[in-house]
PDB file of C-alpha atoms in Angstrom:
ATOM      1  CA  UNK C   1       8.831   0.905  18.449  1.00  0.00           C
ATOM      2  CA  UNK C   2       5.524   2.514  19.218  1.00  0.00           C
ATOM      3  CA  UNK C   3       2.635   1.388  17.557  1.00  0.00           C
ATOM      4  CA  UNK C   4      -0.607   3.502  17.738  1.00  0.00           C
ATOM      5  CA  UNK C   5      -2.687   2.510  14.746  1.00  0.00           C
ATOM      6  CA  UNK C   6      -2.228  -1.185  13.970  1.00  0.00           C
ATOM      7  CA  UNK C   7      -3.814  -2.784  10.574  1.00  0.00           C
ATOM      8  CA  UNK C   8      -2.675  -5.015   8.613  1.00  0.00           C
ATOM      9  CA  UNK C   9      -3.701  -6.523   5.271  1.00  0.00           C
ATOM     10  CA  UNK C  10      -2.221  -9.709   3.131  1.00  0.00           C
ATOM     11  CA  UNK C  11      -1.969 -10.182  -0.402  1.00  0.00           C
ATOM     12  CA  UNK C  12      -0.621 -13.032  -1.934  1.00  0.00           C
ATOM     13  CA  UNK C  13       0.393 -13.102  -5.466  1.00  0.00           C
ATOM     14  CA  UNK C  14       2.119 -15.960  -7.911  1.00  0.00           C
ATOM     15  CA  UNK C  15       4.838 -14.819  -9.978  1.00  0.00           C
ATOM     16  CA  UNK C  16       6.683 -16.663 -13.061  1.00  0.00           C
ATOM     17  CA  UNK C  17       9.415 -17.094 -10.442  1.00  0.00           C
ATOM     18  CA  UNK C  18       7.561 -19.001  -7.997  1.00  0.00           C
ATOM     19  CA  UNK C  19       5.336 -18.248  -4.769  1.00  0.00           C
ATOM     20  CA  UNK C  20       5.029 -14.795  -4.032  1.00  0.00           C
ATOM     21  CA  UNK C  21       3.687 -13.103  -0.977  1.00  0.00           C
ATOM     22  CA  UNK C  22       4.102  -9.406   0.952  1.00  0.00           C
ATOM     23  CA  UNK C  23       2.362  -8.534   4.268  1.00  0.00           C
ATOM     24  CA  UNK C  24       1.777  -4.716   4.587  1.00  0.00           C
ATOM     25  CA  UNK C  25       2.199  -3.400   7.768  1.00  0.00           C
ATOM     26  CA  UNK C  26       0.520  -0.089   8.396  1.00  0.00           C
ATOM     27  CA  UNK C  27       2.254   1.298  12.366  1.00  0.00           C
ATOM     28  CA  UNK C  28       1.348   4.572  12.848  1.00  0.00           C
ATOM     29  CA  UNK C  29       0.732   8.010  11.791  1.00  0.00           C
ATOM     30  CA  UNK C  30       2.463  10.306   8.998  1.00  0.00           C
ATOM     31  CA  UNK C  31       3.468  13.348   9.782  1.00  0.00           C
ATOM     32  CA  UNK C  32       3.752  14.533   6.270  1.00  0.00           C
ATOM     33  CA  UNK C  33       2.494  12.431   3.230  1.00  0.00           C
ATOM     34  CA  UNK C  34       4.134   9.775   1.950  1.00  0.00           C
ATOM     35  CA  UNK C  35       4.755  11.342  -1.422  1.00  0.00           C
ATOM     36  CA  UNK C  36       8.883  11.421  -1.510  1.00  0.00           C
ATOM     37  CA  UNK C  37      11.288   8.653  -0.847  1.00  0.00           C
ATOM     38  CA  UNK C  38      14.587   8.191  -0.419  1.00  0.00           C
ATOM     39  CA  UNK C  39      15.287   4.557  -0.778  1.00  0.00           C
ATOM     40  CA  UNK C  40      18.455   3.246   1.426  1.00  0.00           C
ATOM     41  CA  UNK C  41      19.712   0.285   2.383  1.00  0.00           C
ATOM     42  CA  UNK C  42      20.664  -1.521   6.218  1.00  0.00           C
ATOM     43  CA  UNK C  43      23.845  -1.333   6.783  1.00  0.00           C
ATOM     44  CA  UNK C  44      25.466  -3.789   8.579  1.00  0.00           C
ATOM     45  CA  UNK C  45      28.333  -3.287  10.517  1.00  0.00           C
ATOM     46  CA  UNK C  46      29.597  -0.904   7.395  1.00  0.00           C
ATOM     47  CA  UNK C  47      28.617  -3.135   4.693  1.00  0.00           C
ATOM     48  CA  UNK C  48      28.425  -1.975   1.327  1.00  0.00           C
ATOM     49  CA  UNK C  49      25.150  -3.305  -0.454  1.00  0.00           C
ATOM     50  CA  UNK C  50      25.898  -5.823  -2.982  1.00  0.00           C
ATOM     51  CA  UNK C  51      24.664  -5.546  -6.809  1.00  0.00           C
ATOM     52  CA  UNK C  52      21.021  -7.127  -6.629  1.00  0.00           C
ATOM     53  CA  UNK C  53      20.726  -4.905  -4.005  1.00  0.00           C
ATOM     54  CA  UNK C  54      21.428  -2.116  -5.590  1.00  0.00           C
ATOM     55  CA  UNK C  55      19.458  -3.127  -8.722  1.00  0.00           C
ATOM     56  CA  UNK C  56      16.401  -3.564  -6.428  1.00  0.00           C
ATOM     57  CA  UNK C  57      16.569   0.017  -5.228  1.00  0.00           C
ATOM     58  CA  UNK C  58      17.217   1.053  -8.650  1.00  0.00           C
ATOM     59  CA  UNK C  59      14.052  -0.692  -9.541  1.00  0.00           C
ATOM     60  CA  UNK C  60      11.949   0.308  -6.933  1.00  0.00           C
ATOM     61  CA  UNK C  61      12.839   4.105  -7.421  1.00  0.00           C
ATOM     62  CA  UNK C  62      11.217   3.221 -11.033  1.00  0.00           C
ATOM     63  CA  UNK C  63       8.244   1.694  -9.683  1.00  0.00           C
ATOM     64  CA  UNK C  64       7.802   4.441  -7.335  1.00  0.00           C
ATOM     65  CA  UNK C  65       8.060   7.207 -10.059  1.00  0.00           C
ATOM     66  CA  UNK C  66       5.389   5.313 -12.364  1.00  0.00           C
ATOM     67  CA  UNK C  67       2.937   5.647  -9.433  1.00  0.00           C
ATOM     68  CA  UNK C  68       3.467   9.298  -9.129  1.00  0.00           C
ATOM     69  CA  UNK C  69       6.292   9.481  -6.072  1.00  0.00           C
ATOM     70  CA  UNK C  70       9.128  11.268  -6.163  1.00  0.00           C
ATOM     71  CA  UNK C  71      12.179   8.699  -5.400  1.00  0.00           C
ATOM     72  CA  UNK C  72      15.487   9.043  -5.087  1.00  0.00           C
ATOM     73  CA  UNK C  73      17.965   5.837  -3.665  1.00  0.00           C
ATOM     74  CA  UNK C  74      21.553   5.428  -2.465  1.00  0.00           C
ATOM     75  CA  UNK C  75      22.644   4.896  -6.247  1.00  0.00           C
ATOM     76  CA  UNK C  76      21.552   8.107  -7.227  1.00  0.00           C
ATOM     77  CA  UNK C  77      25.194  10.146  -7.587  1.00  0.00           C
ATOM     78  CA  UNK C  78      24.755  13.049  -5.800  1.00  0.00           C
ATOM     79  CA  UNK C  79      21.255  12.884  -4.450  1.00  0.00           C
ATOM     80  CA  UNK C  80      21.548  13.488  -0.772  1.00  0.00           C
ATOM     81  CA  UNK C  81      18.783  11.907   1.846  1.00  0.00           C
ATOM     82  CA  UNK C  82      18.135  14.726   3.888  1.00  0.00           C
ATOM     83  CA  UNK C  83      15.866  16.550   1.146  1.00  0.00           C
ATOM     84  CA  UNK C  84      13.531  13.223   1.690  1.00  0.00           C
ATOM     85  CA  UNK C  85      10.030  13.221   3.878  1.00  0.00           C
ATOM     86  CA  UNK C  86      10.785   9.681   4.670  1.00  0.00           C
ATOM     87  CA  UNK C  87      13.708   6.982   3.975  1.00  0.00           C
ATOM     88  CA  UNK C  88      12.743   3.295   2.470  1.00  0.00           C
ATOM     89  CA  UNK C  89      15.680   1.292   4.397  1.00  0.00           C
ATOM     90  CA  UNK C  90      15.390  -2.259   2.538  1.00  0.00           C
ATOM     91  CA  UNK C  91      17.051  -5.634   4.187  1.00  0.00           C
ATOM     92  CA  UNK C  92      17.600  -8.206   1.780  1.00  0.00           C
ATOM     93  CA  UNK C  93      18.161 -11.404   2.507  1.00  0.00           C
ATOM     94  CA  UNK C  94      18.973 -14.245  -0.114  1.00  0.00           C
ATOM     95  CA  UNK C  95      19.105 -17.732  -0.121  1.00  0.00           C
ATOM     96  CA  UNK C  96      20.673 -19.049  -3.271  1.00  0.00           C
ATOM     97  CA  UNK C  97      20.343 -22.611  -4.396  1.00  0.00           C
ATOM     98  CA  UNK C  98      24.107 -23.895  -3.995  1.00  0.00           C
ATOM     99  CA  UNK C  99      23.142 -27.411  -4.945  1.00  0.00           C
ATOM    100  CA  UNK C 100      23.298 -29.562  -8.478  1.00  0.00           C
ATOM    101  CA  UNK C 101      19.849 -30.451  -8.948  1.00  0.00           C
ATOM    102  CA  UNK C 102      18.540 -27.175  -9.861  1.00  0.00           C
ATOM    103  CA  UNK C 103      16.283 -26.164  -6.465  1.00  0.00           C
ATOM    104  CA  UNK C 104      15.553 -22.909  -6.462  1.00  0.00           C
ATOM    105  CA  UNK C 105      16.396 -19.801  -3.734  1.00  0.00           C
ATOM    106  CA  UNK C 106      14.108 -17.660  -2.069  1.00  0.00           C
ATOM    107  CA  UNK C 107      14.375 -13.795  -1.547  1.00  0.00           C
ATOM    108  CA  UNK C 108      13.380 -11.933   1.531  1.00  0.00           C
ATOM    109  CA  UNK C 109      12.567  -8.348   1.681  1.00  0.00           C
ATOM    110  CA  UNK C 110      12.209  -5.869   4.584  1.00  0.00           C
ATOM    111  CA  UNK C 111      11.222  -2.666   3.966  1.00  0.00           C
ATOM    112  CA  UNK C 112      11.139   0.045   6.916  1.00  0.00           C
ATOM    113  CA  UNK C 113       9.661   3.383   5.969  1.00  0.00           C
ATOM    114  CA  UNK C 114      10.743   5.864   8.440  1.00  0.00           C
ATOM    115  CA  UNK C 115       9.439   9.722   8.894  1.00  0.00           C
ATOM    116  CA  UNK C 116      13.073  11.164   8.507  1.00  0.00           C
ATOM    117  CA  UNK C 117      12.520  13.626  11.198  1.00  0.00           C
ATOM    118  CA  UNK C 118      11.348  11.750  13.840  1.00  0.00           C
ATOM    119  CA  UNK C 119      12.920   8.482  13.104  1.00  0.00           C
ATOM    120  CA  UNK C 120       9.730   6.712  13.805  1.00  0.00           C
ATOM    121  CA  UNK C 121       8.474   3.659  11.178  1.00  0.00           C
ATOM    122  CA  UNK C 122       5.387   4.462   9.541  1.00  0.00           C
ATOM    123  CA  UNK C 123       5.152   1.466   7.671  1.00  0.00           C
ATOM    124  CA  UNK C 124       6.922  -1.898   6.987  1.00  0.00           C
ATOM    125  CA  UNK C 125       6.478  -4.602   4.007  1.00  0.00           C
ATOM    126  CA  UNK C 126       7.541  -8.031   4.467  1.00  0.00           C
ATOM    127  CA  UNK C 127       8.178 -10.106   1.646  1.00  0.00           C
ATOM    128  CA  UNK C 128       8.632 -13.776   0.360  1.00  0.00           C
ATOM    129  CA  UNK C 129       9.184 -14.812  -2.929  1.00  0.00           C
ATOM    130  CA  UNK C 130       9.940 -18.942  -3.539  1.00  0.00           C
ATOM    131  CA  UNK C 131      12.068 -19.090  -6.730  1.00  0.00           C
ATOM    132  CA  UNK C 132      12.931 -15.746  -7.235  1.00  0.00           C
ATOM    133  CA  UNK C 133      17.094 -14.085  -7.267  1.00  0.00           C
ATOM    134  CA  UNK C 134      17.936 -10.413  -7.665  1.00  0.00           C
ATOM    135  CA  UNK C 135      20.272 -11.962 -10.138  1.00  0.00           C
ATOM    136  CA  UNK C 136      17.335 -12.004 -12.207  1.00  0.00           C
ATOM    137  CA  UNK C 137      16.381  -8.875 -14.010  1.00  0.00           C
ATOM    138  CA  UNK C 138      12.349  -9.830 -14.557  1.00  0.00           C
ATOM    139  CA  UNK C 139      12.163 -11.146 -10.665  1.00  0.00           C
ATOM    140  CA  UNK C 140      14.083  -7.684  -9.125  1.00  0.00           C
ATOM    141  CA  UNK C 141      11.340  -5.682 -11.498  1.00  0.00           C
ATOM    142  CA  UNK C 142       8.236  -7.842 -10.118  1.00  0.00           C
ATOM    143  CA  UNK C 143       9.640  -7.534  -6.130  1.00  0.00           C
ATOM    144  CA  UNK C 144      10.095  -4.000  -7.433  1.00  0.00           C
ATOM    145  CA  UNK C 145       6.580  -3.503  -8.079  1.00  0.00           C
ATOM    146  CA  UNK C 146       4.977  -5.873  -5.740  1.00  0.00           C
ATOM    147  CA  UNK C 147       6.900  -3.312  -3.093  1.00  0.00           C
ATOM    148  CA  UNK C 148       5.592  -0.038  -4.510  1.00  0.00           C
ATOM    149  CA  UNK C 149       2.288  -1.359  -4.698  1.00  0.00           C
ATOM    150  CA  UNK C 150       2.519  -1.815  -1.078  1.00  0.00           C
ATOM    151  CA  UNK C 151       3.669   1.826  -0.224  1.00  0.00           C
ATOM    152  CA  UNK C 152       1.605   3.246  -2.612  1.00  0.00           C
ATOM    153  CA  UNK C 153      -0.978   1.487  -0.030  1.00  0.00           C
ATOM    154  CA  UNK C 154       0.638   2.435   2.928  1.00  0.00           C
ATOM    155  CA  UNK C 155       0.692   6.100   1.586  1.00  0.00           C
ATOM    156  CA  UNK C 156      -3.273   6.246   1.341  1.00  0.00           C
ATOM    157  CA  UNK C 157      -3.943   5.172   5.099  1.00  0.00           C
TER     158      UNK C 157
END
């Protein structure tokens, strides 16, 4: 990956959920602006993405439109990537609580904006959230929004 511009800013937030923190990761230039998104998914050796995923994206396509972007994701039934500037590819990883006494999980979040053309990233968001489970409408909604606020960002650099 070729990185020409390199800035970075950190923002940490709390949430009801727990700790919350993103890292915004600005790698290059556009070539076009980052105005429409198709939000997609890493696919892992053919994996389907399972429900919280899916709800995320969902989510994030909302937070996206209420910040003026037009947003499409893999849920969307017959929306097709290729009309789409650049793709949001989100990796989720989750690490539910599997024990009695009521710890919580934590929630990590990738996401890779790529210039669909070129295939280059543009941007990427990491985030960490203590406490939080896309099983969980109000935490998937505040991830949601924590990420669009980040590529809103990402789109004015």
């Amino acid at each position: 990956m070729k990185h020409k511009a390199w800035a970075a800013a950190v923002l940490t937030a709390l949430c009801a959920c727990g700790g919350m923190s993103a890292e915004f990761v600005h790698t290059g230039k556009k070539s076009a602006p980052l105005d429409v998104i198709y939000v997609t998914h890493s696919a892992r050796h053919g994996e389907t993405p399972d429900e919280g995923t899916g709800e995320l994206a969902e989510s994030l396509v909302f937070a996206l439109a209420k910040r003026g972007f037009k947003a499409a994701s893999f849920n969307d039934r017959g929306e097709r990537a290729e009309g789409y500037r650049h793709h949001a590819v989100l990796s989720v990883f989750q690490n539910l609580p599997e024990d009695i006494l009521g710890r919580r999980g934590s929630l990590t979040v990738h996401v890779r904006i790529i210039d669909a053309r070129s295939g280059e990233t543009v941007s990427m968001i990491r985030m960490q959230c203590d406490g939080c489970a896309l099983r969980d409408g109000g935490s998937t909604m505040r991830v949601a929004e924590r990420l669009a606020a980040g590529i809103d960002e990402a789109s004015r650099k």
